Amino acid sequence: MMSSMLRQTRWALVIFVLLCAQSMNEAMARPFNISMILFRGCEDACKGFKEYFVTNKIPVNIELLDAESDAKKIPALVSQVKAKRPDLVVTWGTTVSIAVLGQIGKVDPNKHITDIPALFMIASTPVGSKLVPNLNSSERNISGTLYIVPPDTLLNAARLYMPFKRLGYILNSTENNSKVLEAEINLLKNKFGYEFIKVDVPLNAEGKPMKESLPGLIEQLAEKKVDLLYMAADSFLLVNRDVITQTAMSHNLPVLASAEAAVIESNALLGVVNRYFTVGQLTASQAEKILVSKVNPKDIPIVAPPQFSYLINMRVAKELKRYPPIKVLQVADVIK
Amino acid sequence: MMTSAEKGLPKKSIEKLLISRSYAFLLILSLVSTFLLTWIAVKQFEKALLPEVLAKSNVVAVSVKNTVENALRLGIPYDALVGMDEFLADTLSDNPEIDYLKIHSDKFSDYVKTRPSLKADDLISQEVKAEEALDIITPINVSIGVRASYVNEKLLSMFGDATLMLFVCLAACMEIALFFLLRWVLQPFDTWQEMIQGVKKGGDQHRLEAMNDGPFSNLLLSTETKIQSLRQMAGQATQNLPSLKSWYYPMGRDVRFALFLFVLSEELLRSFFPLYVKELIGTSVNVNVDLLVSGPIMAYMFFAGVATLSMGNLIDKFGLKRAFWGSVALSVISLVGLAFSKGIVEVIIFRSISAIGYSVATLACQAYISRTMVHPRSKGAGMTVFVAALGSAFVCGAPIGAVLADVLGKPATLLCAAALALLSALIFQKMVFPEESVKTDHSPVKLNRTKGFVQLLKNWRISLLIFCGILPGKMLLAGLLFYFTPLLLQKYELSQASIGQFFLLYYLQLMIGGAIGSRFENNEKLQSVMVICGSIISGAGAVALLWLDSPFALALAVVSFGLGQCLVLAPSGDLILTIAKRDCPEWPSTVAISLSRGFERVGGVIGAAIAGTLSVSLSYHTAVGVLGVIAVVISLGTLPLFFASSNRK
């Protein structure tokens, strides 16, 4: 009697374990739904994000929602995501991230996504932009990655390349990260011993920065004998990178960029950057923690890739006749 | 010929005899074997290693060639290559076996970098020639010169390190061996002698100490049983009560190991302390870091000086055990506190506490020795026990501390030091103590030390000896040895162990110099000459760093300082006592000693302050040079002593 009961219990246990395994298997097999809200289409960070899941064989359905560089389209994309309720939302860029996730103290559950786990990437200064209070925890349902190399690292790297006494900067007052960076660079002037020369991008009647003012601003900087132009990674400057870097080159003014596109796709002389592709992969690894390991986003610290890239645009170096020191060449990624 | 016993002179103590004989025997044995091993190994390694070194250098040359060719491939013109001098200098710095590097092309001038120490007859040249690289407009060749003697240098340096560490281990092991020798052989033997004498004389009942746990414990126990049975037969009480006096009468040598361990705990910090402070401060403060590093050294010297002059009464008040336990408690608190410190203020506070602990502990040991000296067997031992224990701890402390810091890390080494201090207290606790001195005020008038100090300083010769003979030496001790040596050696990228060896170099010289110096029969003239020469030599080596910036120059400065101090230390103390006794007989010698001790600490504070201040505006090696110049200029003030001293013994 007793032994038959034991046998039955054993069989029941085996069936239970098999059922559990089956349901876990199903859960594993069911692809995770991810909605990515982008600003300029699927560029390198987006590609790196997608590639990570392929490499690590994690089944995902990624829906790409592009604002097409128009911030006004973002609220409609938020509504779309809210209706679909994916497993994870990923935002690209500071403007999109603020519009989708809201700033600390200004989060509105009707306007922003609050009840779906979210990750931000390519947001220049998440703390300065008030997306998160600090990098250890967002204290809400979001996490993310960093991609901007701190300005002192950038300036140290620039100093290895060339000495500079006057550092130029174009301030775009419509973007928060541009203002945060300006304050940081201004603070560093004593440490590095440079004179900080800033020009403001004028705004048009709609309060938007004027693209046509850029050549004049760079001419102003050249007249003030600026040795190096620090180009922030704000969207306006990046969109107009060709105008900026080409004009600077025509005034024999080297450009130090904090975003790779300005060096790789345009005419900035050098940049110290986290490659967008790498940032995308890192964001995907954060996503894996949320989706697979079921970690609460607020418990995931906001991190940067462990190594950055020193980019040199050799074509510009030759044009400006400012060749990189041999020691810099040993560590740099040279764009021919 | 009369023996020392016949002359009535005290016999050489057995532990001193054992130590000196064992040291001499083991040193000769180990040095001979080390040198023999070195010679054989150098010859063997030279054959095997040189081809490897040449192969490695060739790889370096190929790497240099590839780097330059990559730059040329990117379109940088050969004559517009940027940063070549720095690149070649870094390559030489990373590869100490290479003495020169040359990159040459047919069309343009060469890029060349050579070491200043380059010797043409000691070079093995290799050349990496241009390959058929069609994509390079300017083909280049790279030539390198490898120093042929490099392998020998490295091996000799390794065996040199081994020899020094061998010596340190020998010194530490001898202290441990002596401790067990005392505990298991000499103390039981003396106890047994006293027991036999006691029975012969039929004196008071004594107690047998529980310390007799060595091989002779059975002998002592059976003798004690015999004595008790004899007393029983005589109808006397036979209890081993704690209130009874011990059969063993304590001697100065008993405190040696406890003192050694305690001082060792302090000396473990020497080689890395400024570096530790520098790491702690980091870049978190706006004040100059180098200036802040001198703060804890100054605080230590200041509080050690104040405690030495003022804490003597505490020992009389609380007794030896409590005073020593108190000082160990202070040391342990400060060392543990230092291990977990987060900022400079905490470091300064803990170092000040540490200084007080150190001073009280050494005073307690001195008091122990002086109180045991009334016994006839202790005669002649005196303060040599104190000096010997300190000497061994100085020799062992810095090198062992450096190795521990390398292996375990600096905070863990501080915790080890705290453990050593605690162990010293446990050993001190187990010792047999002399009777506490009965306070008797023999002097009708209480001594006014300040008045005595002023009186003594009014004597121009004493003033010159203190200000120009002793003070510069102590300035160099704090400034050159404690402050700049670790910082400079870290700058030269030498290991922590090497820093310890520099300290060992200094303390070894003091020990050897002291031993040799004590054999001379001194007179006042000779002592004056020794002080004059010694104080000038002390700083002379440091002056060389004004022009030279290398570990060898620093070694020269340390050797010169050690040599100078060998000449200054003993004669200056003797001279001050002699002059004080002759010219100011109303003041006892203790006042002169206190005055000298006090100014030693003042010198330390000044030295650390000068070092910290100089390092703010000057490079470390220039600052050492300037410190040397200041010391030499001050010591020139001792010259009048030569003309004023007589040939009296």
Coordinates of C-alpha atoms in Angstrom, one line a residue, chain B residues 37-449:
Chain B
L37 CA 76.4 30.7 -6.5
T38 CA 76.2 34.1 -8.2
W39 CA 79.5 33.6 -10.0
I40 CA 78.5 30.2 -11.3
A41 CA 75.0 31.3 -12.2
V42 CA 76.1 34.5 -13.9
K43 CA 78.5 32.5 -16.1
Q44 CA 75.8 29.9 -17.0
F45 CA 73.1 32.4 -17.5
E46 CA 75.3 34.7 -19.6
K47 CA 75.6 31.9 -22.1
A48 CA 72.0 31.0 -22.1
L49 CA 70.3 34.4 -21.8
L50 CA 72.3 36.6 -24.1
P51 CA 70.9 35.1 -27.3
E52 CA 67.4 35.4 -25.8
V53 CA 68.0 39.1 -25.0
L54 CA 69.3 39.7 -28.5
A55 CA 66.3 37.9 -30.0
K56 CA 63.9 40.0 -27.9
S57 CA 65.7 43.2 -28.9
N58 CA 65.3 42.3 -32.5
V59 CA 61.6 41.9 -32.0
V60 CA 61.5 45.4 -30.5
A61 CA 63.4 46.7 -33.5
V62 CA 61.0 45.0 -35.9
S63 CA 58.1 46.5 -33.9
V64 CA 59.6 50.0 -34.1
K65 CA 60.1 49.5 -37.9
N66 CA 56.5 48.4 -38.4
T67 CA 55.1 51.3 -36.4
V68 CA 57.0 53.8 -38.4
E69 CA 56.2 52.1 -41.7
N70 CA 52.5 52.1 -40.8
A71 CA 52.7 55.9 -40.3
L72 CA 54.5 56.2 -43.7
R73 CA 51.8 54.0 -45.3
L74 CA 49.1 56.4 -44.0
G75 CA 50.8 59.1 -46.0
I76 CA 52.7 60.9 -43.3
P77 CA 55.9 62.2 -44.8
Y78 CA 59.1 60.7 -43.2
D79 CA 60.4 64.2 -42.4
A80 CA 57.1 65.2 -40.8
L81 CA 56.7 62.3 -38.4
V82 CA 55.5 63.8 -35.1
G83 CA 56.6 62.7 -31.6
M84 CA 59.5 60.5 -32.7
D85 CA 61.8 61.6 -29.9
E86 CA 59.2 60.7 -27.3
F87 CA 58.4 57.4 -29.0
L88 CA 62.0 56.3 -29.2
A89 CA 62.6 57.5 -25.6
D90 CA 59.7 55.4 -24.4
T91 CA 61.0 52.4 -26.3
L92 CA 64.4 52.7 -24.6
S93 CA 62.7 53.2 -21.3
D94 CA 60.6 50.0 -21.7
N95 CA 63.6 48.0 -22.9
P96 CA 66.5 48.6 -20.5
E97 CA 68.8 46.3 -22.5
I98 CA 68.7 48.6 -25.5
D99 CA 71.2 51.5 -25.4
Y100 CA 70.5 53.1 -28.7
L101 CA 67.9 53.1 -31.5
K102 CA 68.3 54.6 -34.9
I103 CA 65.8 54.9 -37.8
H104 CA 67.5 55.9 -41.0
S105 CA 66.5 56.4 -44.6
D106 CA 68.6 57.1 -47.6
K107 CA 67.0 60.4 -48.4
F108 CA 66.4 62.1 -45.0
S109 CA 68.1 62.6 -41.7
D110 CA 68.1 59.9 -39.0
Y111 CA 65.9 59.7 -35.9
V112 CA 68.3 58.6 -33.2
K113 CA 67.9 58.1 -29.4
T114 CA 70.8 57.0 -27.1
R115 CA 71.1 56.5 -23.5
P116 CA 73.5 58.9 -21.7
S117 CA 75.4 55.9 -20.2
L118 CA 76.1 54.4 -23.7
K119 CA 79.5 52.8 -24.1
A120 CA 80.6 51.9 -27.6
D121 CA 82.7 49.0 -26.5
D122 CA 79.8 47.4 -24.6
L123 CA 77.4 47.3 -27.6
I124 CA 76.1 44.5 -29.8
S125 CA 74.5 46.1 -32.8
Q126 CA 71.7 44.7 -34.8
E127 CA 70.0 46.0 -37.9
V128 CA 66.5 45.4 -39.3
K129 CA 66.7 46.3 -42.9
A130 CA 64.1 47.7 -45.2
E131 CA 62.1 45.0 -47.0
E132 CA 60.7 45.3 -50.5
A133 CA 57.8 47.4 -49.4
L134 CA 56.4 48.9 -52.6
D135 CA 53.7 50.8 -50.8
I136 CA 56.2 52.9 -48.9
I137 CA 57.9 55.9 -50.6
T138 CA 60.6 56.2 -48.1
P139 CA 62.1 52.7 -47.1
I140 CA 63.6 52.7 -43.6
N141 CA 66.2 50.6 -41.7
V142 CA 66.2 50.3 -37.9
S143 CA 69.4 49.8 -36.0
I144 CA 69.6 49.0 -32.3
G145 CA 72.5 48.6 -29.9
V146 CA 72.1 46.1 -27.1
R147 CA 74.2 46.5 -24.0
A148 CA 76.4 43.4 -23.8
S149 CA 76.7 43.6 -20.0
Y150 CA 72.9 43.8 -19.5
V151 CA 72.5 40.1 -18.5
N152 CA 75.3 40.3 -16.0
E153 CA 73.8 43.5 -14.5
K154 CA 70.4 42.0 -14.1
L155 CA 71.8 38.8 -12.6
L156 CA 74.1 40.6 -10.2
S157 CA 71.3 42.8 -9.2
M158 CA 69.1 39.8 -8.5
F159 CA 71.7 38.1 -6.4
G160 CA 72.4 41.4 -4.6
D161 CA 68.8 41.6 -3.7
A162 CA 68.9 37.9 -2.5
T163 CA 72.0 38.6 -0.4
L164 CA 70.4 41.6 1.3
M165 CA 67.2 39.7 2.0
L166 CA 69.3 36.8 3.3
F167 CA 70.9 39.2 5.7
V168 CA 67.5 40.6 6.8
C169 CA 66.2 37.0 7.3
L170 CA 69.3 36.2 9.2
A171 CA 68.9 39.2 11.6
A172 CA 65.2 38.3 12.2
C173 CA 65.9 34.6 12.7
M174 CA 68.7 35.4 15.1
E175 CA 66.4 37.5 17.2
I176 CA 63.8 34.7 17.3
A177 CA 66.6 32.2 18.1
L178 CA 67.9 34.4 20.9
F179 CA 64.5 34.7 22.4
F180 CA 64.1 30.9 22.7
L181 CA 67.7 30.6 23.8
L182 CA 67.0 33.0 26.6
R183 CA 63.7 31.4 27.5
W184 CA 64.7 27.8 27.3
V185 CA 68.4 27.8 28.2
L186 CA 69.8 31.0 29.8
Q187 CA 66.9 31.9 32.0
P188 CA 66.3 28.4 33.4
F189 CA 70.1 28.1 33.9
D190 CA 70.3 31.4 35.8
T191 CA 67.2 30.3 37.8
W192 CA 68.8 27.0 38.7
Q193 CA 72.0 28.8 39.8
E194 CA 70.0 31.1 42.0
M195 CA 68.2 28.1 43.5
I196 CA 71.5 26.4 44.3
Q197 CA 72.9 29.6 45.8
G198 CA 69.7 30.1 47.8
V199 CA 69.9 26.7 49.2
K200 CA 73.6 27.2 50.0
K201 CA 72.9 30.5 51.8
G202 CA 69.6 29.2 53.3
G203 CA 67.9 32.5 52.5
D204 CA 64.2 33.4 51.9
Q205 CA 61.8 31.1 50.1
H206 CA 61.4 32.0 46.4
R207 CA 58.9 31.1 43.8
L208 CA 59.5 29.2 40.5
E209 CA 58.2 31.1 37.5
A210 CA 55.8 29.3 35.2
M211 CA 58.0 30.4 32.2
N212 CA 60.1 27.2 32.6
D213 CA 58.6 25.2 29.8
G214 CA 61.8 24.4 27.9
P215 CA 64.1 21.4 28.0
F216 CA 65.4 22.3 31.4
S217 CA 62.0 22.5 33.0
N218 CA 62.3 19.1 34.6
L219 CA 65.7 20.0 36.1
L220 CA 64.1 23.1 37.7
L221 CA 61.0 21.3 38.9
S222 CA 63.0 18.5 40.5
T223 CA 65.4 21.0 42.1
E224 CA 62.4 23.0 43.4
T225 CA 60.9 19.7 44.8
K226 CA 64.2 18.9 46.4
I227 CA 64.4 22.4 48.0
Q228 CA 60.8 22.1 49.2
S229 CA 61.5 18.7 50.8
L230 CA 64.6 20.2 52.5
R231 CA 62.5 23.1 53.8
Q232 CA 59.9 20.7 55.0
M233 CA 62.5 18.7 56.8
A234 CA 63.6 22.1 58.3
G235 CA 60.0 22.8 59.3
Q236 CA 59.6 25.8 56.9
A237 CA 56.5 26.8 54.8
T238 CA 56.8 25.3 51.3
Q239 CA 54.2 27.0 49.1
N240 CA 54.9 28.5 45.7
L241 CA 52.9 31.7 46.4
P242 CA 52.8 34.5 43.8
S243 CA 53.6 37.0 46.5
L244 CA 57.1 35.4 46.9
K245 CA 60.0 36.7 44.9
S246 CA 61.0 34.8 41.8
W247 CA 64.1 32.6 41.8
Y248 CA 65.0 34.3 38.5
Y249 CA 66.2 37.8 38.7
P250 CA 65.2 39.7 35.5
M251 CA 67.9 41.1 33.3
G252 CA 68.0 43.7 30.6
R253 CA 68.3 41.1 27.8
D254 CA 64.8 39.7 28.7
V255 CA 63.1 42.8 27.2
R256 CA 65.1 42.5 23.9
F257 CA 62.6 40.4 21.9
A258 CA 59.5 42.4 23.0
L259 CA 61.3 45.6 22.2
F260 CA 62.5 44.2 18.8
L261 CA 58.9 43.2 17.9
F262 CA 57.4 46.5 19.0
V263 CA 60.0 48.6 17.0
L264 CA 59.7 46.2 14.1
S265 CA 55.9 46.9 14.0
E266 CA 56.7 50.6 13.6
E267 CA 59.5 50.1 11.2
L268 CA 57.4 48.0 8.8
L269 CA 55.8 51.2 7.6
R270 CA 59.0 53.1 6.8
S271 CA 59.5 52.1 3.2
F272 CA 55.9 52.7 2.0
F273 CA 54.4 55.2 4.3
P274 CA 54.7 58.4 2.2
L275 CA 53.4 56.4 -0.8
Y276 CA 50.5 55.2 1.2
V277 CA 49.6 58.7 2.3
K278 CA 50.0 59.9 -1.3
E279 CA 47.6 57.2 -2.5
L280 CA 45.1 58.1 0.3
I281 CA 45.1 61.7 -0.5
G282 CA 44.8 61.1 -4.3
T283 CA 43.4 64.1 -6.1
S284 CA 40.6 64.8 -3.7
V285 CA 42.1 67.9 -2.1
N286 CA 43.2 71.2 -3.6
V287 CA 46.3 71.5 -1.4
N288 CA 49.5 70.3 -2.9
V289 CA 49.8 66.5 -2.2
D290 CA 53.6 66.5 -1.6
L291 CA 53.2 69.1 1.1
L292 CA 50.4 67.1 2.7
V293 CA 52.6 63.9 2.7
S294 CA 55.1 65.7 4.9
G295 CA 52.3 66.4 7.5
P296 CA 52.1 63.0 9.1
I297 CA 55.9 62.8 9.3
M298 CA 56.1 66.1 11.0
A299 CA 53.3 65.2 13.4
Y300 CA 55.1 61.9 14.2
M301 CA 58.4 63.6 14.9
F302 CA 56.8 66.4 17.0
F303 CA 54.7 64.1 19.2
A304 CA 57.5 61.6 19.6
G305 CA 59.7 64.4 20.8
V306 CA 57.1 65.8 23.2
A307 CA 56.2 62.3 24.5
T308 CA 59.9 61.4 25.0
L309 CA 60.5 64.5 27.1
S310 CA 57.2 64.4 29.1
M311 CA 56.0 60.8 29.5
G312 CA 58.8 59.5 31.7
N313 CA 56.8 60.1 34.8
L314 CA 53.9 58.0 33.5
I315 CA 56.0 54.9 33.8
D316 CA 56.8 55.6 37.5
K317 CA 53.1 56.3 38.1
F318 CA 51.5 53.4 36.3
G319 CA 54.3 50.8 36.4
L320 CA 56.1 49.1 33.5
K321 CA 53.4 46.6 32.5
R322 CA 50.6 49.1 32.3
A323 CA 52.8 51.7 30.6
F324 CA 53.8 49.1 27.9
W325 CA 50.3 47.8 27.5
G326 CA 49.0 51.4 27.2
S327 CA 51.6 52.2 24.5
V328 CA 50.8 49.0 22.6
A329 CA 47.1 49.8 22.8
L330 CA 47.9 53.3 21.3
S331 CA 50.0 51.7 18.6
V332 CA 47.5 49.0 17.7
I333 CA 44.7 51.6 17.5
S334 CA 46.8 53.9 15.3
L335 CA 48.0 51.1 13.0
V336 CA 44.5 49.7 12.5
G337 CA 43.2 53.2 12.1
L338 CA 45.8 53.9 9.5
A339 CA 44.9 50.8 7.6
F340 CA 41.3 52.0 7.3
S341 CA 42.0 55.7 7.0
K342 CA 40.3 57.7 4.2
G343 CA 41.9 61.1 4.5
I344 CA 44.9 63.0 5.5
V345 CA 43.4 64.3 8.8
E346 CA 42.9 60.8 10.1
V347 CA 46.4 59.8 9.0
I348 CA 47.9 62.8 11.0
I349 CA 45.8 62.0 14.1
F350 CA 46.8 58.3 14.0
R351 CA 50.5 59.0 13.4
S352 CA 50.5 61.4 16.3
I353 CA 48.9 58.6 18.5
S354 CA 51.5 56.2 17.1
A355 CA 54.4 58.5 18.0
I356 CA 53.2 58.7 21.6
G357 CA 52.8 55.0 21.8
Y358 CA 56.3 54.4 20.4
S359 CA 57.9 56.8 22.7
V360 CA 56.2 55.4 25.8
A361 CA 57.0 51.8 24.8
T362 CA 60.7 52.6 24.2
L363 CA 60.9 54.5 27.5
A364 CA 59.3 51.6 29.3
C365 CA 61.9 49.2 27.9
Q366 CA 64.7 51.6 28.8
A367 CA 63.3 51.8 32.3
Y368 CA 63.1 48.0 32.5
I369 CA 66.7 47.7 31.5
S370 CA 67.9 50.4 33.9
R371 CA 66.0 48.8 36.8
T372 CA 67.5 45.4 36.1
M373 CA 71.0 46.8 36.0
V374 CA 71.4 46.8 39.8
H375 CA 71.9 43.0 39.7
P376 CA 75.6 42.0 39.4
R377 CA 75.0 39.7 36.4
S378 CA 73.5 42.6 34.4
K379 CA 76.6 44.8 34.7
G380 CA 78.2 45.6 31.4
A381 CA 75.0 44.7 29.4
G382 CA 73.4 48.1 30.0
M383 CA 71.9 49.9 27.0
T384 CA 73.7 47.7 24.5
V385 CA 70.6 45.4 24.6
F386 CA 68.4 48.4 23.8
V387 CA 70.6 49.5 20.9
A388 CA 71.0 46.0 19.6
A389 CA 67.2 45.3 19.6
L390 CA 66.6 48.7 17.9
G391 CA 69.3 48.0 15.3
S392 CA 67.9 44.6 14.4
A393 CA 64.4 46.0 14.1
F394 CA 65.6 48.9 11.9
V395 CA 67.5 46.5 9.6
C396 CA 64.6 44.1 9.3
G397 CA 61.6 46.5 9.4
A398 CA 61.8 48.4 6.1
P399 CA 62.7 45.5 3.8
I400 CA 60.2 43.1 5.4
G401 CA 57.5 45.8 5.3
A402 CA 58.3 46.5 1.7
V403 CA 57.9 42.9 0.7
L404 CA 54.7 42.5 2.7
A405 CA 53.3 45.7 1.1
D406 CA 54.2 44.3 -2.3
V407 CA 52.6 40.9 -1.6
L408 CA 49.7 41.7 0.7
G409 CA 49.1 45.4 0.0
K410 CA 49.7 48.4 2.3
P411 CA 46.6 48.2 4.5
A412 CA 47.2 44.5 5.2
T413 CA 50.8 45.3 6.1
L414 CA 49.6 47.9 8.6
L415 CA 47.4 45.2 10.2
C416 CA 50.4 42.8 10.3
A417 CA 52.3 45.6 12.1
A418 CA 49.4 46.0 14.6
A419 CA 49.5 42.2 15.2
L420 CA 53.3 42.4 15.9
A421 CA 52.8 45.2 18.4
L422 CA 50.2 43.1 20.1
L423 CA 52.5 40.1 20.2
S424 CA 55.2 42.3 21.7
A425 CA 52.8 43.2 24.6
L426 CA 52.0 39.5 25.2
I427 CA 55.7 38.7 25.4
F428 CA 56.3 41.7 27.7
Q429 CA 53.4 40.5 29.9
K430 CA 55.1 37.1 30.3
M431 CA 58.4 38.6 31.5
V432 CA 59.7 38.6 35.1
F433 CA 59.7 42.1 36.3
P434 CA 62.2 43.9 38.5
E435 CA 60.8 45.4 41.6
E436 CA 59.2 48.8 40.9
S437 CA 61.5 51.6 41.9
V438 CA 60.7 53.2 45.2
K439 CA 60.2 56.9 44.8
T440 CA 62.9 58.6 46.7
D441 CA 63.6 62.2 46.2
H442 CA 67.3 62.5 47.0
S443 CA 67.7 65.9 45.4
P444 CA 66.8 68.7 47.8
V445 CA 65.6 71.0 45.0
K446 CA 63.4 69.7 42.2
L447 CA 65.2 70.0 38.8
N448 CA 64.1 72.9 36.6
R449 CA 64.8 71.3 33.2

